[in-house]
mmCIF file of N, CA and C in Angstrom:
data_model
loop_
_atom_site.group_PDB
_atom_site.id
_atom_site.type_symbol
_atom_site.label_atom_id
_atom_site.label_comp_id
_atom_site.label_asym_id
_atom_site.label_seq_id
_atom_site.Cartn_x
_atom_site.Cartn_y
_atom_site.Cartn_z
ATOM 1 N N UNK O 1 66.359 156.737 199.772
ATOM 2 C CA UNK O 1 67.697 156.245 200.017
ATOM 3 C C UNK O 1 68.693 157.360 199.715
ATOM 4 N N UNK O 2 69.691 156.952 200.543
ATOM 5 C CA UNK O 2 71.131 158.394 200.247
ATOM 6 C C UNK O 2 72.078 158.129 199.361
ATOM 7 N N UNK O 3 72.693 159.355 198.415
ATOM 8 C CA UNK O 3 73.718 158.576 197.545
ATOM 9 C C UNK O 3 74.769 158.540 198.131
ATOM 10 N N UNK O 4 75.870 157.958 197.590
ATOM 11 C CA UNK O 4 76.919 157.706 198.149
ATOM 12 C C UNK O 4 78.116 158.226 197.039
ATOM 13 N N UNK O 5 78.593 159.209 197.980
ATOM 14 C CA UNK O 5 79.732 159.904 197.003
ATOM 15 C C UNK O 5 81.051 159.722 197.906
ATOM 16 N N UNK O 6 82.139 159.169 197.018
ATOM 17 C CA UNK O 6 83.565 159.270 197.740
ATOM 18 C C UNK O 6 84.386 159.953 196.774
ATOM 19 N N UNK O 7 85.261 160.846 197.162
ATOM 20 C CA UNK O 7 86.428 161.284 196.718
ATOM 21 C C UNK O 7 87.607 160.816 196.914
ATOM 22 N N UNK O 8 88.468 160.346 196.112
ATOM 23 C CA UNK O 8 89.543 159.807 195.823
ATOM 24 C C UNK O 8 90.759 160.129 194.934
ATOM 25 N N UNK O 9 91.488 159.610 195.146
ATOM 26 C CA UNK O 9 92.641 160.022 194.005
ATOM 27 C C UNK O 9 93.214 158.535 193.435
ATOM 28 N N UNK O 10 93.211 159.067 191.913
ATOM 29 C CA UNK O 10 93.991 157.990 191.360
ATOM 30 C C UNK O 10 94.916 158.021 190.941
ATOM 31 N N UNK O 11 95.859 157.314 189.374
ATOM 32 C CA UNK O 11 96.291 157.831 188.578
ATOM 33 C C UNK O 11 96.330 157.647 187.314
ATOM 34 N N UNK O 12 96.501 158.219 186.136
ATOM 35 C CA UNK O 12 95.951 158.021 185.108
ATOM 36 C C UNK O 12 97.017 157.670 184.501
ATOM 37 N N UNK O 13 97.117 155.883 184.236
ATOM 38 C CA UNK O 13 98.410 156.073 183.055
ATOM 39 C C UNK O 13 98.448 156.668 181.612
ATOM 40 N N UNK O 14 99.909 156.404 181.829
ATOM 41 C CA UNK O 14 100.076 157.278 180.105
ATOM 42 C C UNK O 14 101.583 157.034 180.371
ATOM 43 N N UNK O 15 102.184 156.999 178.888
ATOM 44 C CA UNK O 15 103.373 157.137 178.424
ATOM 45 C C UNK O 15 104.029 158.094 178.413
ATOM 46 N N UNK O 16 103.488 158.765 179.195
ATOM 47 C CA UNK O 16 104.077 160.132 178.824
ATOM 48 C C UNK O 16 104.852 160.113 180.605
ATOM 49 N N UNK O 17 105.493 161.371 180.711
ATOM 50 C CA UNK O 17 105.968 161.673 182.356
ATOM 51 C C UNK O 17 104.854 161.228 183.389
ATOM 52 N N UNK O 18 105.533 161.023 184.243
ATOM 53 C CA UNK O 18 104.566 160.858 185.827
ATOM 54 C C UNK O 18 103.594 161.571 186.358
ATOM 55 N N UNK O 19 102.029 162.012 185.277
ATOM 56 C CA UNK O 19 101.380 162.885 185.867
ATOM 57 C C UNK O 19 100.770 162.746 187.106
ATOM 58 N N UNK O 20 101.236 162.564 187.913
ATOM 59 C CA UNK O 20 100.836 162.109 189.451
ATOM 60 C C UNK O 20 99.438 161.891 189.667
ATOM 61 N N UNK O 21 98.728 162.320 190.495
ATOM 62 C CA UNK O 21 97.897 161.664 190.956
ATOM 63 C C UNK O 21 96.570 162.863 190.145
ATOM 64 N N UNK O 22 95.279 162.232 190.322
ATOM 65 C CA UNK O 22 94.242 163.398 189.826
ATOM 66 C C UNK O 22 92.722 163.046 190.655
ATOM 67 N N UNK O 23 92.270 164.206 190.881
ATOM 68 C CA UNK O 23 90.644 163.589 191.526
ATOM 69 C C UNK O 23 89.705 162.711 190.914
ATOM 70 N N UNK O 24 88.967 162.184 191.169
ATOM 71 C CA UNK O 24 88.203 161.051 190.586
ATOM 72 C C UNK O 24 87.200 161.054 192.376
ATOM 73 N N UNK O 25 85.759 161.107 191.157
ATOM 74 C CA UNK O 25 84.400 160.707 192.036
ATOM 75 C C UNK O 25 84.215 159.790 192.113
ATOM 76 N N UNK O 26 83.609 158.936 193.138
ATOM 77 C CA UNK O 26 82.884 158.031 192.950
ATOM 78 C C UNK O 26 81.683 158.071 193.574
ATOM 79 N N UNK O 27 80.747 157.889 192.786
ATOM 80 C CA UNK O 27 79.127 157.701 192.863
ATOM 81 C C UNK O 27 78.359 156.972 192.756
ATOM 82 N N UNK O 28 77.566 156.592 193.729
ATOM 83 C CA UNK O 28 76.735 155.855 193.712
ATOM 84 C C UNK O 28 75.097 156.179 194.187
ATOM 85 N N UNK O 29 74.097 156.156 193.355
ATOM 86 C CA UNK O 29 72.832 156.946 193.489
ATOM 87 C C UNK O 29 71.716 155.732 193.217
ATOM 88 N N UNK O 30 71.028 155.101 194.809
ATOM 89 C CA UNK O 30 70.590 153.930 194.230
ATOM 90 C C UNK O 30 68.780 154.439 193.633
ATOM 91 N N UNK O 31 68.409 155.523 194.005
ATOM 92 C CA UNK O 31 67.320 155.418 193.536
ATOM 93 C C UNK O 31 67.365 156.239 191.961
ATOM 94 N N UNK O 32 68.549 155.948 191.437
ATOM 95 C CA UNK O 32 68.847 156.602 189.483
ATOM 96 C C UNK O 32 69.247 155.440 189.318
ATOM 97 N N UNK O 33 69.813 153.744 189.962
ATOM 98 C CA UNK O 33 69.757 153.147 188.995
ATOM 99 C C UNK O 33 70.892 151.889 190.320
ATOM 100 N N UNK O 34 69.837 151.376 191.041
ATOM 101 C CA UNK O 34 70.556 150.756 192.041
ATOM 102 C C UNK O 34 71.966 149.504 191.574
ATOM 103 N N UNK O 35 72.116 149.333 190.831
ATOM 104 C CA UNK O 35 72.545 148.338 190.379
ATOM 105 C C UNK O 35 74.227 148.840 189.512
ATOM 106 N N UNK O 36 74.382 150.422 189.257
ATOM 107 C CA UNK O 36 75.383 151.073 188.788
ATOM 108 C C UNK O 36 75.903 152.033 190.055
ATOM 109 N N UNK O 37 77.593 152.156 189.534
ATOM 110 C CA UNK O 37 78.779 153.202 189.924
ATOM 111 C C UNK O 37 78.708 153.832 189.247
ATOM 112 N N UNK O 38 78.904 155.166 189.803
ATOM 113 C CA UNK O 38 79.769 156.153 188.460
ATOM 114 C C UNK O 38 81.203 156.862 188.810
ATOM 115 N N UNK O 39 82.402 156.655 188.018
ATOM 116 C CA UNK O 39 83.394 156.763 187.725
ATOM 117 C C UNK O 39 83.424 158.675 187.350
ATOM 118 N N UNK O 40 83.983 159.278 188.163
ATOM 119 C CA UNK O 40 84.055 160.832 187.186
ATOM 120 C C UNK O 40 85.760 161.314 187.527
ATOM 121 N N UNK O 41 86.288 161.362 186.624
ATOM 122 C CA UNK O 41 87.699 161.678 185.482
ATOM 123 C C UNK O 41 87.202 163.340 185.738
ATOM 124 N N UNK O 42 88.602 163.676 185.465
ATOM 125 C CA UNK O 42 88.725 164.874 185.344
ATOM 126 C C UNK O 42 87.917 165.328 184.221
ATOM 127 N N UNK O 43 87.553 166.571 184.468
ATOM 128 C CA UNK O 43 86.821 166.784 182.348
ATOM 129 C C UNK O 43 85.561 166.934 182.772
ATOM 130 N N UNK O 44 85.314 166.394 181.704
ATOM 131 C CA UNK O 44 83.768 166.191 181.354
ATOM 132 C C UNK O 44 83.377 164.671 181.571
ATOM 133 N N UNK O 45 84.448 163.888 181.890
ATOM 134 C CA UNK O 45 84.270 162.056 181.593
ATOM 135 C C UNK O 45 83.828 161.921 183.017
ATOM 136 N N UNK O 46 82.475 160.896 182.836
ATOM 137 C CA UNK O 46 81.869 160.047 183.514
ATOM 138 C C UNK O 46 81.623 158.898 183.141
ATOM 139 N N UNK O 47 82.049 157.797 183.693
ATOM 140 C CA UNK O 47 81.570 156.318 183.646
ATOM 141 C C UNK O 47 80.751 155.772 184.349
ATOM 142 N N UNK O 48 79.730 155.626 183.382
ATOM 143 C CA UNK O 48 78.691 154.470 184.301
ATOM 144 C C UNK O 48 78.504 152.900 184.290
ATOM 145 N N UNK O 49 78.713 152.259 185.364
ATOM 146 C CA UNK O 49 79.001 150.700 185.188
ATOM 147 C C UNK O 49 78.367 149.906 186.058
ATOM 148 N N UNK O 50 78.832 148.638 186.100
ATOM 149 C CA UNK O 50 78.084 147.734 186.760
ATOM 150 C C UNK O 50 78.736 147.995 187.755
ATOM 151 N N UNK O 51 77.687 147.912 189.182
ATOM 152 C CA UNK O 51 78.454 148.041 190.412
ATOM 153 C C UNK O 51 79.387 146.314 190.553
ATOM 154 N N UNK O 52 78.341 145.576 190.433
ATOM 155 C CA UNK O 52 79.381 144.099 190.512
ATOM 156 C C UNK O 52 80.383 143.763 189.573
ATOM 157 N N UNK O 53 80.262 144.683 188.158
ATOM 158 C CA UNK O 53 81.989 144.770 187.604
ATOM 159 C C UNK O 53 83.083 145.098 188.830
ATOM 160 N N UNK O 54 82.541 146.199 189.404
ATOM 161 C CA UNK O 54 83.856 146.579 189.730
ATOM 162 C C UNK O 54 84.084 145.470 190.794
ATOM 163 N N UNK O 55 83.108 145.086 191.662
ATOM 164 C CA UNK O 55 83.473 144.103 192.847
ATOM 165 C C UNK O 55 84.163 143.087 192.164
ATOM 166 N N UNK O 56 84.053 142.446 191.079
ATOM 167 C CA UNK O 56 84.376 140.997 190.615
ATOM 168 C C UNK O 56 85.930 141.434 190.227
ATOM 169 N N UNK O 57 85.693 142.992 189.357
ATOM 170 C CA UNK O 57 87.352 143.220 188.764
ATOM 171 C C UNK O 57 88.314 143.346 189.918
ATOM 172 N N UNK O 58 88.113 143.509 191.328
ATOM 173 C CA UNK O 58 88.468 143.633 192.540
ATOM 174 C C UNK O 58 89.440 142.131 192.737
ATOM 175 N N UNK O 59 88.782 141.341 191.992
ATOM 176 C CA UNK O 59 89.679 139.715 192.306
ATOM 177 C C UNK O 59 89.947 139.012 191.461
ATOM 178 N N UNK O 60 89.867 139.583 190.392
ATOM 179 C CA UNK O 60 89.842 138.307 189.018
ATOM 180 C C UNK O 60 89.495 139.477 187.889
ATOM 181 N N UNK O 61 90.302 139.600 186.476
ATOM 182 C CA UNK O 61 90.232 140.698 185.367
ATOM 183 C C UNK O 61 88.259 140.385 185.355
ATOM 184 N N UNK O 62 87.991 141.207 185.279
ATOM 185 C CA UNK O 62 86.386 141.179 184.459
ATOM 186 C C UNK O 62 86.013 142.201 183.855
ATOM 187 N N UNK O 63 85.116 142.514 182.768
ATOM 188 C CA UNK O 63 84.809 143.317 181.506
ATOM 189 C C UNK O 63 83.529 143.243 181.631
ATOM 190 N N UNK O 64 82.688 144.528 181.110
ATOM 191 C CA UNK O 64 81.235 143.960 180.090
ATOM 192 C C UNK O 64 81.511 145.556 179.504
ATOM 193 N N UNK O 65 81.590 145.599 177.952
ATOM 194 C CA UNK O 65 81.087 146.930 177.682
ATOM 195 C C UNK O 65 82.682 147.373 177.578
ATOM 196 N N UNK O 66 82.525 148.700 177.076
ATOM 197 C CA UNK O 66 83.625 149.327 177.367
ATOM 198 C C UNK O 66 84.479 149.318 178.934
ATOM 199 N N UNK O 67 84.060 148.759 179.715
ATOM 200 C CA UNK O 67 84.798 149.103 181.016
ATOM 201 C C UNK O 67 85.583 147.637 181.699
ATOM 202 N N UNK O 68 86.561 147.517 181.779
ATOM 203 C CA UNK O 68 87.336 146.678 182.165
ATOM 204 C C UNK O 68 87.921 147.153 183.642
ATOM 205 N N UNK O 69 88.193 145.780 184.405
ATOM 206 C CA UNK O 69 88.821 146.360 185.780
ATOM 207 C C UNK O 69 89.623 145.167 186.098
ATOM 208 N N UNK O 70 90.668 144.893 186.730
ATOM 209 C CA UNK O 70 91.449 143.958 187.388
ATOM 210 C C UNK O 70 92.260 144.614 188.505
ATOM 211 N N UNK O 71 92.597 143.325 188.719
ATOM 212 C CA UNK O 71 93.603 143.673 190.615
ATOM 213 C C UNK O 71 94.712 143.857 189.761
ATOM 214 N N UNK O 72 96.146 145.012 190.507
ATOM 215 C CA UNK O 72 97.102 144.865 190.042
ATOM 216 C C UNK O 72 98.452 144.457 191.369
ATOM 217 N N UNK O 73 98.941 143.665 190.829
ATOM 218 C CA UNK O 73 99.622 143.170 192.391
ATOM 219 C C UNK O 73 98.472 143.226 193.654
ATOM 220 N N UNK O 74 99.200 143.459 194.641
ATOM 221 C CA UNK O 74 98.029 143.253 196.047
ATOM 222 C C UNK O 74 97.103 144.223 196.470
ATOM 223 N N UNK O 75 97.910 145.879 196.316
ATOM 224 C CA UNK O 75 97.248 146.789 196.950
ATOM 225 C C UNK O 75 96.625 147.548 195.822
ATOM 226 N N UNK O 76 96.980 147.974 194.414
ATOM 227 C CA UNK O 76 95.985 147.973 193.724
ATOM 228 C C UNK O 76 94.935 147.561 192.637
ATOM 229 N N UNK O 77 94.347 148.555 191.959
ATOM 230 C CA UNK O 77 93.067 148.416 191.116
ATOM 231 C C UNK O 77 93.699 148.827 189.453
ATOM 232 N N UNK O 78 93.200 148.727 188.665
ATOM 233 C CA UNK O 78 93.095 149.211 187.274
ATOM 234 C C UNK O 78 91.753 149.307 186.599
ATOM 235 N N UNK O 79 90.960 150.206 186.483
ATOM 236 C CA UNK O 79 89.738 150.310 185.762
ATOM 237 C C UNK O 79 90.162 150.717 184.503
ATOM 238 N N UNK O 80 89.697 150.321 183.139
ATOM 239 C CA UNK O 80 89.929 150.628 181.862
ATOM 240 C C UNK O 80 88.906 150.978 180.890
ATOM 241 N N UNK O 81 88.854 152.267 180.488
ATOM 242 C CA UNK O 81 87.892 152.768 179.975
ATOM 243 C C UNK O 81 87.858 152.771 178.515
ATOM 244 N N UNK O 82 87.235 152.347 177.473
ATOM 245 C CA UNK O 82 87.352 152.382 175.947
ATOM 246 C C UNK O 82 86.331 153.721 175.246
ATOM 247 N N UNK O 83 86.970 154.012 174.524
ATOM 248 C CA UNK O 83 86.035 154.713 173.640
ATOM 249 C C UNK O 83 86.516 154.602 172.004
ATOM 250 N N UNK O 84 85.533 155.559 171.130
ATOM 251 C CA UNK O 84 86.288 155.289 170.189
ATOM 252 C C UNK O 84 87.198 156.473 169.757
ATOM 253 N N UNK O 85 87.591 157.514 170.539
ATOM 254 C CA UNK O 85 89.126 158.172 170.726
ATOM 255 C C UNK O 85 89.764 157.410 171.729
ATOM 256 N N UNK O 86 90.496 156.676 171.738
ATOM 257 C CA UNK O 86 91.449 155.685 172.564
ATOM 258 C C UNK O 86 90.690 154.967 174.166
ATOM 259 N N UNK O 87 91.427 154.981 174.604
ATOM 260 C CA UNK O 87 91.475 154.310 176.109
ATOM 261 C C UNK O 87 91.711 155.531 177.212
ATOM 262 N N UNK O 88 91.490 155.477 178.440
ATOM 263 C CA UNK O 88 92.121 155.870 179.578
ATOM 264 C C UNK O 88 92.081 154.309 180.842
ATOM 265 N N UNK O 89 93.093 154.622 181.531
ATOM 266 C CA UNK O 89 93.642 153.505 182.253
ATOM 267 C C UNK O 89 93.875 154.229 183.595
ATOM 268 N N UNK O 90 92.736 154.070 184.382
ATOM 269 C CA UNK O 90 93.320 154.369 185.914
ATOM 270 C C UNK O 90 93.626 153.523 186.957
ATOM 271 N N UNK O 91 94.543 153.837 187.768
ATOM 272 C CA UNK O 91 95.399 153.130 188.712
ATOM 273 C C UNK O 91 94.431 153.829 189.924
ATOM 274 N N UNK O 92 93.772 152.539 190.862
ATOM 275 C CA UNK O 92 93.541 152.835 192.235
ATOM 276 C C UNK O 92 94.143 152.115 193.174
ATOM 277 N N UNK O 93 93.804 152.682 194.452
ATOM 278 C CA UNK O 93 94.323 152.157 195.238
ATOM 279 C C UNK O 93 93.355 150.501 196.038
ATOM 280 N N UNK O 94 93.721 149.283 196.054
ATOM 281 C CA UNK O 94 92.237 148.696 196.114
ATOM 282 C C UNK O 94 91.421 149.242 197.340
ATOM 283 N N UNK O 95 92.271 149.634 198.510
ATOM 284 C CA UNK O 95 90.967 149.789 199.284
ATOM 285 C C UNK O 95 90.114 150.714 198.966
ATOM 286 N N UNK O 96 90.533 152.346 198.363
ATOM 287 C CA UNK O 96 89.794 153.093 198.052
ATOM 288 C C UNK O 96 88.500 152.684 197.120
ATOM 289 N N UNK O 97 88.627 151.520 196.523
ATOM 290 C CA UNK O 97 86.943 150.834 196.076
ATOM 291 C C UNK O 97 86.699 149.915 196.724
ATOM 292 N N UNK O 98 86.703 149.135 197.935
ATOM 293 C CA UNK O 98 86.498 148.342 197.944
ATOM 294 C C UNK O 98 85.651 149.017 199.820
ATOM 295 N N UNK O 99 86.452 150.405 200.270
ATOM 296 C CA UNK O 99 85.889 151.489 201.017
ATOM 297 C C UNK O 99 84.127 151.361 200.864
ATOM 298 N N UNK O 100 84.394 152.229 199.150
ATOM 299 C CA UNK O 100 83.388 151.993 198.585
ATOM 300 C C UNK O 100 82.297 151.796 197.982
ATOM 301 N N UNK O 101 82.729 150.474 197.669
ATOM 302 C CA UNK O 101 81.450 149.460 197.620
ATOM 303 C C UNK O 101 80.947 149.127 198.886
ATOM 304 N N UNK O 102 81.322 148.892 200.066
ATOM 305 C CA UNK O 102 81.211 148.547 201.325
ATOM 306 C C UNK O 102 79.805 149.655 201.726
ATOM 307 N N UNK O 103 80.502 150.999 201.579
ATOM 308 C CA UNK O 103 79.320 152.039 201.646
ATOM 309 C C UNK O 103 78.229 151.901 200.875
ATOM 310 N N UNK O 104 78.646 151.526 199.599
ATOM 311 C CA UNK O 104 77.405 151.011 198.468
ATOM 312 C C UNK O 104 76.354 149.892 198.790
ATOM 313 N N UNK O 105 77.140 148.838 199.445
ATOM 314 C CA UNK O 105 76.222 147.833 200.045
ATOM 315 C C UNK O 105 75.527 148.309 201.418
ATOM 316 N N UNK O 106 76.135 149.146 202.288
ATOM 317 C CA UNK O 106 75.163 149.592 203.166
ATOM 318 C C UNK O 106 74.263 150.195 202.991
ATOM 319 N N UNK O 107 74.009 150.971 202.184
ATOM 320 C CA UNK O 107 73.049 151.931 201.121
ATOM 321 C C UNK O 107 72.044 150.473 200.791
ATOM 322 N N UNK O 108 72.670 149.892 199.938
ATOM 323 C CA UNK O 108 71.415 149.123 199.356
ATOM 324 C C UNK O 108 72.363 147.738 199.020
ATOM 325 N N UNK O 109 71.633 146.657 199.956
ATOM 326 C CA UNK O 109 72.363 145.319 199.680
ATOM 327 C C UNK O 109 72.249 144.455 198.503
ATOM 328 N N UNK O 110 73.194 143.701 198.349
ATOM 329 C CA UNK O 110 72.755 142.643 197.274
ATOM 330 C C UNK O 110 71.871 142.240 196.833
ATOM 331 N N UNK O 111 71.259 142.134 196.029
ATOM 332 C CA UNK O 111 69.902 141.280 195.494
ATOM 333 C C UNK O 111 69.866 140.186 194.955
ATOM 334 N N UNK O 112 70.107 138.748 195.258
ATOM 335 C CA UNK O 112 70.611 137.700 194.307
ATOM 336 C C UNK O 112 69.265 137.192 193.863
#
């Protein structure tokens, strides 16, 4: 099977000035672990999560673990990352995950 990599831009809140927008991967590799995304932040930060977190945080707040996601107004996303040096909070755009997951499910469908 093929992985599925998209490039995107998000943005990373913060209190601080308007650091505009920043790259962010998204990955998906079903024969390392069909059932996970991975999230890659500028840096060194990678998140690995449930692929159906993010679908569910797509329509309704949902959590497991450090990673939180909800809809914000109509057109976007918020994924929320915990650690134990603080939080990061990125702003997407929803279609840019929802792009996808779409690609993710063509790769490898649901399994109920």
């Amino acid at each position: 099977m093929s992985v599925v990599e998209q490039y995107a831009r998000a943005h990373i809140v913060t209190d601080e000035e308007e650091p505009g927008s920043v790259p962010v991967t998204l990955r998906y590799d079903p024969d390392s672990d069909p059932r996970s995304v991975r999230v890659g932040l500028p840096g060194p930060h990678e998140w690995t999560f449930a692929r159906a977190l993010l679908e569910r945080g797509l329509r309704t707040p949902a959590e497991s673990g450090d990673v939180r996601v909800w809809p914000c107004g109509r057109v976007q996303a918020i994924v929320e990352f915990h650690t134990d040096h603080g939080v990061e909070v990125v702003q997407f755009e929803s279609k840019t995950l929802i792009r996808f997951l779409n690609r993710t499910y063509t790769a490898v469908p649901v399994r109920v």
